[in-house]
Coordinates of C-alpha atoms and ligand atoms in Angstrom, one line a residue:
M18 CA -27.4 13.5 3.3
R19 CA -24.5 11.6 2.9
R20 CA -24.2 9.7 -0.2
K21 CA -24.6 6.3 -0.8
L22 CA -22.6 4.0 -2.9
T23 CA -24.4 1.8 -4.5
T24 CA -23.5 -1.6 -3.0
P25 CA -22.3 -3.6 -6.0
I26 CA -23.7 -8.0 -6.5
M27 CA -21.3 -10.3 -7.6
Y28 CA -22.7 -12.6 -9.7
D29 CA -21.0 -15.4 -10.2
N30 CA -19.5 -16.6 -14.4
N31 CA -23.4 -18.5 -13.8
P32 CA -26.0 -18.4 -15.7
T33 CA -29.4 -17.1 -14.9
L34 CA -31.3 -19.9 -14.8
D35 CA -35.5 -19.1 -14.3
G36 CA -35.4 -16.3 -12.4
I37 CA -32.5 -18.3 -10.3
K38 CA -29.5 -15.8 -9.8
Q39 CA -25.9 -17.8 -8.5
I40 CA -24.8 -15.1 -6.5
D41 CA -20.8 -16.1 -5.3
E42 CA -20.6 -17.6 -2.3
S43 CA -23.7 -16.8 -1.7
R44 CA -22.1 -13.1 -0.6
Q45 CA -22.6 -9.9 -2.0
G46 CA -20.0 -7.7 -2.8
T47 CA -20.6 -5.2 0.5
A48 CA -20.2 -2.0 1.9
L49 CA -19.7 -2.5 5.0
Y50 CA -20.4 0.1 7.5
K51 CA -22.6 1.0 10.9
E52 CA -24.6 3.3 10.8
Q53 CA -23.9 4.4 14.5
W54 CA -20.0 4.9 13.8
A55 CA -20.9 7.1 10.7
D56 CA -22.4 9.0 13.1
S57 CA -20.0 9.2 16.1
F58 CA -17.4 9.8 13.5
A59 CA -14.4 12.5 15.2
P60 CA -14.1 15.1 13.0
G61 CA -10.7 15.3 11.7
G62 CA -10.2 11.6 12.3
K63 CA -10.1 9.6 9.2
Q64 CA -12.5 7.1 7.2
F65 CA -12.0 4.0 5.3
Y66 CA -14.0 2.5 3.1
I67 CA -13.9 -1.3 2.7
E68 CA -15.7 -4.2 0.4
S69 CA -15.9 -7.6 0.7
Y70 CA -15.7 -10.6 -1.7
G71 CA -15.3 -14.4 -2.1
C72 CA -16.2 -16.3 1.5
Q73 CA -17.4 -15.5 4.6
M74 CA -13.9 -15.9 6.4
N75 CA -12.9 -13.1 4.0
F76 CA -15.7 -10.8 5.2
S77 CA -14.3 -12.4 9.0
D78 CA -11.2 -11.0 8.0
S79 CA -12.6 -8.1 7.5
E80 CA -13.9 -7.5 10.6
I81 CA -10.3 -7.8 11.6
V82 CA -8.8 -5.1 9.8
A83 CA -11.7 -3.2 10.6
S84 CA -10.6 -3.8 13.9
I85 CA -6.3 -3.6 13.6
L86 CA -7.7 -0.3 11.9
A87 CA -9.4 1.6 15.3
E88 CA -5.9 1.2 16.6
V89 CA -4.9 3.6 14.3
G90 CA -7.7 5.7 14.7
Y91 CA -9.7 5.2 11.0
T92 CA -13.2 4.8 11.7
P93 CA -15.5 2.8 8.6
T94 CA -17.3 5.0 6.4
R95 CA -20.3 3.6 3.5
N96 CA -19.1 6.7 1.1
A97 CA -16.0 5.4 -0.9
E98 CA -15.8 8.9 -2.2
Q99 CA -14.8 10.6 1.1
S100 CA -13.0 8.4 2.6
D101 CA -8.8 8.5 3.2
L102 CA -8.3 5.0 3.1
I103 CA -10.4 2.4 0.0
L104 CA -9.9 -1.2 0.8
I105 CA -11.5 -4.5 -1.5
N106 CA -10.5 -8.0 0.6
T107 CA -10.5 -9.8 -3.0
C108 CA -10.9 -13.2 -3.4
S109 CA -9.7 -15.2 -6.4
I110 CA -12.1 -18.4 -6.2
R111 CA -13.1 -18.8 -9.7
E112 CA -12.1 -16.1 -12.5
K113 CA -14.8 -14.1 -12.8
A114 CA -14.3 -13.8 -9.3
E115 CA -11.3 -11.5 -10.2
E116 CA -12.6 -10.1 -13.0
T117 CA -15.5 -8.5 -10.9
V118 CA -12.7 -7.0 -8.3
R119 CA -10.9 -5.5 -11.5
K120 CA -13.7 -3.9 -12.7
R121 CA -14.5 -2.5 -9.2
L122 CA -11.1 -0.6 -8.9
R123 CA -11.8 1.2 -12.4
A124 CA -14.0 2.8 -10.4
F125 CA -12.5 3.6 -7.8
E126 CA -9.8 5.3 -10.5
S127 CA -12.5 8.5 -10.7
I128 CA -12.7 8.9 -6.9
K129 CA -8.3 8.9 -7.2
Q130 CA -8.6 11.2 -10.2
E131 CA -10.9 13.8 -7.8
R132 CA -9.3 13.5 -4.4
P133 CA -5.9 12.2 -5.2
G134 CA -5.3 11.7 -1.4
T135 CA -7.3 8.7 -1.5
M136 CA -5.3 5.5 -0.6
V137 CA -6.1 2.4 -2.5
G138 CA -5.1 -0.7 -1.2
V139 CA -6.4 -4.5 -2.0
L140 CA -6.3 -7.8 0.6
G141 CA -7.0 -10.7 0.6
C142 CA -7.1 -14.1 -1.7
M143 CA -6.1 -12.3 -4.7
A144 CA -3.6 -9.7 -3.3
E145 CA -2.1 -12.8 -2.0
R146 CA -2.1 -14.7 -5.1
L147 CA -0.6 -11.6 -7.9
K148 CA 1.6 -10.2 -5.1
K149 CA 3.7 -7.8 -6.4
K150 CA 1.8 -8.1 -10.3
W151 CA -0.6 -5.4 -8.7
L152 CA 1.7 -2.8 -8.3
E153 CA 2.8 -3.3 -11.6
E154 CA -0.5 -4.1 -13.2
E155 CA -2.4 -1.5 -11.2
K156 CA -1.1 1.9 -11.3
L157 CA -4.1 3.1 -8.6
V158 CA -2.9 0.6 -6.1
D159 CA -1.0 1.8 -3.2
L160 CA -1.3 -1.1 -0.9
V161 CA -1.0 -5.6 -1.2
V162 CA -1.9 -7.3 1.9
G163 CA -1.9 -10.7 1.9
P164 CA -4.4 -12.5 4.7
D165 CA -1.8 -13.4 6.8
A166 CA -0.9 -9.5 7.0
Y167 CA -3.4 -7.3 8.5
R168 CA -1.1 -6.3 11.4
D169 CA 1.6 -4.4 9.5
L170 CA -1.6 -2.3 7.9
P171 CA -1.1 0.5 10.0
K172 CA 2.7 0.8 9.3
L173 CA 2.2 0.0 5.5
I174 CA -0.6 3.0 6.2
G175 CA 1.6 4.8 7.4
A176 CA 4.4 4.8 4.4
A177 CA 1.9 5.2 1.9
E178 CA 0.4 7.7 3.4
D179 CA 4.3 9.7 2.6
G180 CA 3.9 8.3 -1.1
Q181 CA 5.0 4.7 -1.3
R182 CA 3.9 1.8 -2.9
M183 CA 3.8 -0.8 -0.1
I184 CA 3.3 -4.3 0.1
N185 CA 2.7 -7.5 2.2
V186 CA 1.7 -11.1 1.0
L187 CA 4.1 -13.1 3.9
L188 CA 1.7 -16.2 4.7
S189 CA 2.2 -17.3 8.8
R190 CA 2.3 -20.7 9.8
E191 CA 0.9 -19.7 13.7
E192 CA -0.5 -16.2 12.9
T193 CA -4.8 -16.5 14.0
Y194 CA -5.1 -12.8 15.4
S195 CA -6.9 -14.8 17.9
D196 CA -6.1 -11.9 20.4
I197 CA -7.6 -9.2 17.9
N198 CA -11.1 -8.7 18.9
P199 CA -13.0 -8.0 15.5
V200 CA -15.7 -4.9 14.9
R201 CA -18.9 -6.0 13.7
L202 CA -19.0 -4.7 10.2
E203 CA -22.9 -4.8 8.5
S204 CA -24.1 -6.6 11.6
N205 CA -27.9 -7.6 12.5
G206 CA -26.3 -7.3 15.9
I207 CA -27.5 -11.2 16.4
T208 CA -25.7 -13.2 14.4
A209 CA -21.9 -13.4 13.6
F210 CA -19.2 -15.1 12.4
I211 CA -16.5 -16.6 14.6
S212 CA -13.4 -17.5 12.3
I213 CA -12.0 -21.0 14.4
M214 CA -9.1 -21.6 11.9
R215 CA -7.1 -20.5 9.0
G216 CA -5.9 -22.2 5.7
C217 CA -6.4 -25.7 4.2
D218 CA -3.6 -28.2 3.8
N219 CA -5.8 -29.8 1.9
M220 CA -4.9 -29.2 -1.7
C221 CA -8.1 -29.8 -3.3
S222 CA -6.6 -30.0 -7.6
F223 CA -8.9 -27.6 -8.8
C224 CA -8.6 -25.1 -5.2
V225 CA -7.1 -22.1 -5.1
V226 CA -7.0 -21.1 -1.6
P227 CA -4.1 -23.2 -0.1
F228 CA -1.9 -21.6 -2.2
T229 CA -3.9 -17.2 -0.9
R230 CA -4.2 -19.2 2.3
G231 CA -1.6 -20.6 3.6
R232 CA -1.1 -23.7 5.4
E233 CA -4.0 -25.1 8.2
R234 CA -4.2 -23.5 11.8
S235 CA -6.5 -23.7 14.5
R236 CA -7.1 -20.8 16.6
D237 CA -6.7 -21.1 20.5
P238 CA -10.6 -22.1 21.6
F239 CA -10.4 -19.9 25.2
S240 CA -9.8 -17.1 23.1
I241 CA -12.5 -18.9 20.8
L242 CA -14.6 -18.6 23.6
A243 CA -14.1 -15.8 25.4
E244 CA -15.6 -13.8 22.3
A245 CA -18.2 -15.6 21.8
T246 CA -19.1 -15.5 25.2
N247 CA -18.8 -11.7 24.5
L248 CA -20.6 -12.0 22.0
F249 CA -23.6 -13.3 23.6
E250 CA -23.6 -10.8 26.5
N251 CA -23.5 -8.3 23.9
G252 CA -26.9 -9.4 22.8
Y253 CA -25.5 -11.3 19.8
R254 CA -27.8 -15.7 19.9
E255 CA -26.1 -17.0 17.4
V256 CA -22.5 -18.0 15.6
T257 CA -21.6 -19.7 12.5
L258 CA -17.8 -21.1 13.4
L259 CA -16.1 -21.1 10.4
G260 CA -12.7 -22.4 8.4
Q261 CA -12.3 -24.0 5.2
N262 CA -12.9 -27.4 7.2
V263 CA -13.8 -26.9 10.0
D264 CA -13.4 -31.3 10.6
S265 CA -9.6 -30.7 11.7
Y266 CA -10.1 -28.1 13.5
K267 CA -7.3 -29.8 16.2
W268 CA -5.2 -27.7 19.5
D269 CA -2.9 -28.9 22.3
N270 CA -2.3 -27.2 25.8
P271 CA 0.9 -26.4 25.9
E272 CA 0.4 -26.4 29.3
T273 CA -1.3 -29.4 30.1
G274 CA -1.6 -31.6 27.0
Q275 CA -5.2 -31.6 26.9
H276 CA -6.3 -31.5 22.9
V277 CA -9.7 -30.5 21.4
D278 CA -10.9 -31.6 18.5
F279 CA -13.4 -30.0 16.8
A280 CA -16.4 -32.0 18.5
D281 CA -14.8 -31.0 21.5
L282 CA -15.1 -27.2 20.6
L283 CA -18.4 -27.5 19.5
E284 CA -19.7 -29.0 22.8
M285 CA -17.6 -26.0 24.7
V286 CA -19.3 -23.3 22.9
A287 CA -22.7 -24.9 22.9
Q288 CA -22.5 -25.0 26.3
I289 CA -21.9 -20.9 27.0
N290 CA -25.7 -21.1 27.1
P291 CA -28.9 -22.9 25.7
L292 CA -30.0 -19.2 24.2
L293 CA -26.5 -19.3 22.1
R294 CA -27.4 -21.4 18.9
V295 CA -24.2 -22.4 17.4
R296 CA -23.6 -23.1 13.4
F297 CA -20.7 -23.9 11.4
S298 CA -19.0 -24.2 8.5
T299 CA -17.6 -26.0 6.1
S300 CA -17.8 -29.4 6.5
H301 CA -14.9 -31.7 4.7
P302 CA -16.8 -35.7 3.7
K303 CA -13.0 -37.5 4.4
D304 CA -13.2 -35.4 8.5
M305 CA -16.4 -35.5 9.4
T306 CA -16.7 -37.6 12.3
D307 CA -20.0 -39.4 14.5
K308 CA -18.9 -37.5 17.3
V309 CA -19.3 -34.5 15.6
L310 CA -22.8 -35.6 14.8
Q311 CA -23.5 -37.1 18.6
N312 CA -22.2 -33.6 19.9
M313 CA -24.5 -31.6 17.1
A314 CA -27.6 -34.5 18.5
R315 CA -26.9 -33.6 22.4
Y316 CA -26.9 -30.0 22.9
D317 CA -30.3 -28.2 21.3
N318 CA -28.4 -25.1 20.4
I319 CA -26.3 -26.4 18.0
C320 CA -27.7 -26.0 14.9
K321 CA -28.9 -29.3 13.0
Y322 CA -27.2 -28.0 9.6
I323 CA -24.5 -29.6 7.6
H324 CA -22.9 -27.4 4.4
L325 CA -21.0 -30.9 3.3
P326 CA -19.6 -29.7 -0.3
V327 CA -19.7 -33.0 -2.1
Q328 CA -18.6 -31.8 -5.2
S329 CA -18.7 -34.5 -7.9
G330 CA -21.5 -37.8 -7.7
N331 CA -18.5 -39.7 -9.7
S332 CA -16.2 -41.6 -7.9
R333 CA -13.1 -41.0 -10.3
V334 CA -13.9 -37.6 -10.8
L335 CA -13.3 -37.1 -7.4
E336 CA -10.0 -38.1 -7.4
L337 CA -9.2 -36.5 -10.2
M338 CA -10.1 -34.1 -7.8
N339 CA -8.7 -35.0 -4.5
R340 CA -11.6 -35.0 -2.4
T341 CA -9.5 -37.6 -0.2
Y342 CA -13.2 -40.1 0.1
D343 CA -15.7 -41.6 -2.7
R344 CA -18.7 -41.8 -3.8
P345 CA -19.5 -44.8 -1.0
W346 CA -17.7 -42.6 1.6
Y347 CA -19.9 -39.6 1.0
E348 CA -23.1 -41.4 0.8
N349 CA -21.9 -43.1 4.7
R350 CA -21.8 -39.6 5.5
I351 CA -25.0 -39.0 4.7
E352 CA -26.5 -42.3 6.3
A353 CA -24.7 -41.3 9.5
I354 CA -26.7 -37.7 9.6
R355 CA -29.6 -39.1 8.5
Q356 CA -29.5 -41.9 11.5
I357 CA -28.0 -39.3 13.9
L358 CA -29.7 -36.4 13.2
P359 CA -32.5 -37.4 11.3
D360 CA -34.0 -34.1 11.3
A361 CA -31.2 -32.4 10.2
A362 CA -30.8 -30.4 6.7
V363 CA -27.7 -31.0 4.7
S364 CA -26.6 -28.6 1.7
S365 CA -23.5 -29.2 -0.5
D366 CA -21.3 -27.3 -3.2
I367 CA -20.7 -28.3 -6.8
I368 CA -18.6 -28.1 -9.8
A369 CA -19.8 -29.5 -13.1
G370 CA -17.8 -29.9 -16.0
F371 CA -14.0 -30.5 -14.1
C372 CA -11.5 -31.9 -16.4
S373 CA -12.3 -34.8 -18.7
E374 CA -15.9 -35.3 -16.3
T375 CA -18.2 -37.9 -19.2
E376 CA -21.9 -36.8 -19.1
E377 CA -22.2 -40.3 -18.1
E378 CA -20.0 -38.7 -14.9
H379 CA -22.3 -36.2 -14.7
Q380 CA -25.2 -38.0 -14.1
D381 CA -23.6 -39.6 -11.5
T382 CA -23.7 -35.9 -9.9
L383 CA -27.1 -35.8 -10.7
S384 CA -28.1 -38.7 -9.2
I385 CA -26.1 -37.7 -6.0
I386 CA -27.9 -34.4 -5.4
E387 CA -31.1 -36.2 -5.6
W388 CA -29.8 -39.3 -3.4
A389 CA -28.5 -36.9 -0.7
N390 CA -31.6 -34.5 -1.3
F391 CA -29.4 -31.3 -0.5
S392 CA -32.0 -28.8 1.4
M393 CA -29.9 -26.2 -1.1
S394 CA -26.1 -26.0 -3.0
Y395 CA -23.9 -23.5 -4.2
M396 CA -23.2 -24.2 -7.6
F397 CA -20.5 -24.1 -10.3
Y398 CA -19.0 -24.7 -13.3
Y399 CA -15.0 -25.0 -13.6
S400 CA -13.2 -22.2 -14.0
E401 CA -9.4 -23.4 -14.3
R402 CA -7.5 -21.4 -11.6
P403 CA -3.6 -21.0 -12.4
G404 CA -0.8 -22.9 -10.1
T405 CA -3.1 -25.9 -8.8
L406 CA -2.9 -29.5 -9.2
A407 CA -5.7 -29.3 -12.1
A408 CA -4.3 -26.6 -13.7
K409 CA -1.1 -28.4 -14.3
R410 CA -1.9 -31.9 -15.1
Y411 CA -5.4 -32.2 -16.6
A412 CA -6.4 -30.1 -19.8
D413 CA -9.6 -28.5 -18.6
D414 CA -11.4 -29.7 -21.7
V415 CA -14.9 -29.8 -21.3
P416 CA -16.3 -27.1 -23.5
L417 CA -17.7 -23.9 -22.2
E418 CA -21.3 -24.5 -23.9
V419 CA -21.2 -28.3 -22.5
K420 CA -20.2 -27.0 -18.6
K421 CA -22.8 -24.6 -19.0
R422 CA -25.8 -27.3 -20.1
R423 CA -24.4 -28.7 -17.3
L424 CA -24.5 -26.3 -14.6
N425 CA -28.2 -25.2 -15.7
E426 CA -29.3 -28.8 -15.2
I427 CA -27.8 -29.3 -11.9
I428 CA -29.4 -26.0 -11.2
R429 CA -32.5 -27.0 -13.0
L430 CA -32.3 -30.2 -10.3
Q431 CA -31.6 -28.7 -7.3
T432 CA -34.2 -25.9 -7.4
A433 CA -37.1 -28.8 -7.9
I434 CA -35.4 -30.9 -4.9
S435 CA -35.4 -27.9 -2.8
L436 CA -38.8 -26.3 -3.1
R437 CA -39.7 -30.1 -2.7
H438 CA -37.6 -29.9 0.4
N439 CA -39.9 -27.0 1.6
Q440 CA -42.5 -28.0 0.6
A441 CA -42.2 -30.6 2.9
D442 CA -42.4 -28.6 6.2
I443 CA -45.8 -26.8 5.0
G444 CA -47.9 -27.5 8.3
K445 CA -44.4 -28.3 10.6
T446 CA -44.3 -25.5 13.5
F447 CA -40.0 -24.8 13.9
E448 CA -38.3 -22.3 16.3
V449 CA -37.0 -19.1 14.9
L450 CA -33.9 -17.2 15.8
I451 CA -35.8 -13.4 15.0
E452 CA -33.0 -11.5 13.1
G453 CA -34.8 -8.3 11.8
D454 CA -37.4 -7.3 8.9
S455 CA -37.9 -9.0 6.4
R456 CA -36.2 -7.4 2.9
K457 CA -39.8 -7.4 1.5
S458 CA -42.1 -5.8 4.3
D459 CA -41.0 -4.0 7.8
Q460 CA -44.6 -5.6 8.3
D461 CA -42.6 -9.4 8.9
F462 CA -39.8 -10.7 10.5
C463 CA -37.6 -12.6 8.9
G464 CA -35.0 -15.8 10.5
R465 CA -34.1 -19.0 10.5
N466 CA -35.0 -21.7 12.2
S467 CA -31.8 -24.9 12.8
Q468 CA -31.8 -26.2 9.2
N469 CA -30.9 -23.0 8.3
K470 CA -34.2 -22.4 6.0
M471 CA -35.5 -18.6 6.2
I472 CA -38.7 -18.0 7.6
V473 CA -40.5 -15.3 7.2
F474 CA -43.8 -14.5 8.9
P475 CA -45.2 -11.3 10.4
K476 CA -44.5 -9.3 13.2
K477 CA -46.9 -9.5 16.7
E478 CA -46.4 -7.2 19.6
G479 CA -44.0 -7.6 21.6
L480 CA -41.2 -9.5 20.0
K481 CA -38.1 -7.8 19.1
P482 CA -34.7 -9.1 17.0
G483 CA -33.3 -11.5 19.6
D484 CA -35.7 -12.8 21.4
Y485 CA -36.9 -17.1 19.6
T486 CA -40.4 -17.9 19.1
M487 CA -42.3 -21.0 16.9
V488 CA -43.6 -20.3 13.6
T489 CA -45.8 -22.8 11.7
V490 CA -44.8 -23.3 8.7
K491 CA -48.3 -22.2 5.3
D492 CA -46.5 -22.2 2.0
A493 CA -43.0 -22.5 0.8
T494 CA -41.2 -21.9 -2.6
S495 CA -37.4 -22.5 -3.3
A496 CA -35.1 -20.5 -1.5
T497 CA -38.1 -19.4 2.0
L498 CA -40.4 -20.6 3.8
L499 CA -43.7 -17.8 4.2
G500 CA -45.6 -19.0 8.5
D501 CA -47.2 -17.9 10.8
I502 CA -46.1 -17.4 14.8
A503 CA -47.9 -20.2 16.5
S504 CA -51.0 -19.6 19.1
Ligands
SAH629 N1 -13.5 -25.0 1.9 C1 -14.8 -26.0 1.0 C2 -14.7 -25.1 0.4 C3 -14.2 -23.8 0.0 S1 -14.5 -22.9 -1.9 C4 -14.3 -27.4 0.7 O1 -13.1 -28.3 1.3 O2 -16.0 -27.7 0.5 C5 -16.0 -22.8 -1.8 C6 -16.6 -23.4 -3.0 O3 -15.7 -23.2 -4.5 C7 -15.8 -24.8 -3.3 O4 -16.8 -26.3 -2.3 C8 -16.1 -25.3 -4.9 O5 -17.5 -26.0 -5.0 C9 -15.9 -24.3 -5.9 N2 -14.6 -23.9 -6.3 C10 -13.3 -24.4 -6.0 N3 -12.7 -23.9 -6.5 C11 -12.9 -23.2 -8.0 C12 -12.4 -24.0 -9.0 N4 -12.0 -23.5 -9.3 N5 -13.5 -23.5 -10.3 C13 -15.0 -23.7 -9.7 N6 -15.7 -23.6 -8.7 C14 -15.1 -23.8 -7.1
SF4_630 FE1 -9.8 -25.5 -1.5 FE2 -9.8 -28.1 -0.8 FE3 -9.1 -26.8 1.2 FE4 -11.9 -26.8 0.9 S1 -10.8 -28.7 1.5 S2 -11.0 -24.8 0.6 S3 -12.3 -27.0 -2.0 S4 -8.6 -27.2 -0.8
F3S631 FE1 -11.8 -16.5 -2.6 FE2 -10.5 -16.3 -0.8 FE3 -12.5 -17.6 1.1 S1 -10.3 -17.4 -2.8 S2 -13.9 -17.9 -1.5 S3 -11.8 -15.1 -0.4 S4 -10.9 -18.2 0.9

């Protein structure tokens, strides 16, 4: 029997309210592996264990890392205790995210004591942010590799195997890993993520991402189409196109001069096959064009769901955040969605207690949540990040208790609105892509509708994951819809 490492869950700095736990980016730090690889593991080969934190792009990067490591004979395992290489792909977005990673490293210390040959590598945004501090502060760390340096891993690992401690945190203006076919880790075989761009040029004042991920660059569309087509041919039925700001995707064909923007790319991916659903994340309100919305309306297989983070409902705070839009602009984008895509669901990210935010300004955030009728939101309180514009320019002057109280109010309101949003679906029938068994019962399937709502329903003979089926909603909680297959 293989010993299982307990999957660590990464909770954010947010309090628990009414039993709802806020999980960072809704993601769990996950031991990534695929059962059949562990079984096909060749004796004598080397094994790596990888744990990922943060946003979907980081999870997607871990799949690129797995692909690079496969080339030098490393197979993934879920057993950190027996691996030759432990990697932790880290997130810097909030202080709490960094603390979680530091705590996880303590758990790896005992593994390293038992098996001194085990190498430990720090990847991702914390590697980029803290650079050689890792080697100074954490004795167990052998490798520090930033998000643009993963191609260098084989060389760095080779040197680390010889006992050297290695670091590469160079950021690139070109790297998109477009030629690397990611090894799908922890996959349900039905849904997959495709990174279409890297980095971010936006400089929101609270955000560390431009510093950890570098300049924005878009991947060539043909490699994206090839990846999506390949996934479809291998049974996948949904792809999510990933970028920090997908609306600023742009690519110019050096040979023909043809310009491809995000709306064009969406259309190209949607045309691969009507049975391949297309999603995307994240949209930035300043860049989301009507052309994107119109292309979404033209293709049934482009899901009617937009994650459009507002951050704050107050124009003064938005300006301090350097979001480059104000409240009326955001409202205009929501109105465009309502008009062009009347069935679409919109979700959001919200920050409570940004520098100098007043009670009235906090009320504006509550009122935009109500007005926009978000189907759900990821909600956080402000966490100052060293080196950001906000850290340099503004005092982090909203007391922690006030931040927490405001966040609680936001969570309470959003939970009520999510419940109302979901209850409005009772009696409606949706097309659902079956993703697998529901978490609670193997008698039930789960899958999402176009609006990204998870629906749980009793299985029916002949249906399997990857199939589409019509489901009528019978009941709803704030997080899930419950239904029956429509007869
Ligand atoms: N590129 C995306 C967001 C990526 S980070 C966008 O622009 O919408 C995900 C979310 O984390 C952000 O939307 C924001 O709500 C939150 N976040 C980022 N920095 C933060 C900080 N310093 N404190 C609290 N929340 C933060
Ligand atoms: Fe951060 Fe803003 Fe870029 Fe999003 S758009 S990653 S919040 S700087
Ligand atoms: Fe975190 Fe880096 Fe993503 S800071 S949210 S892992 S881009």
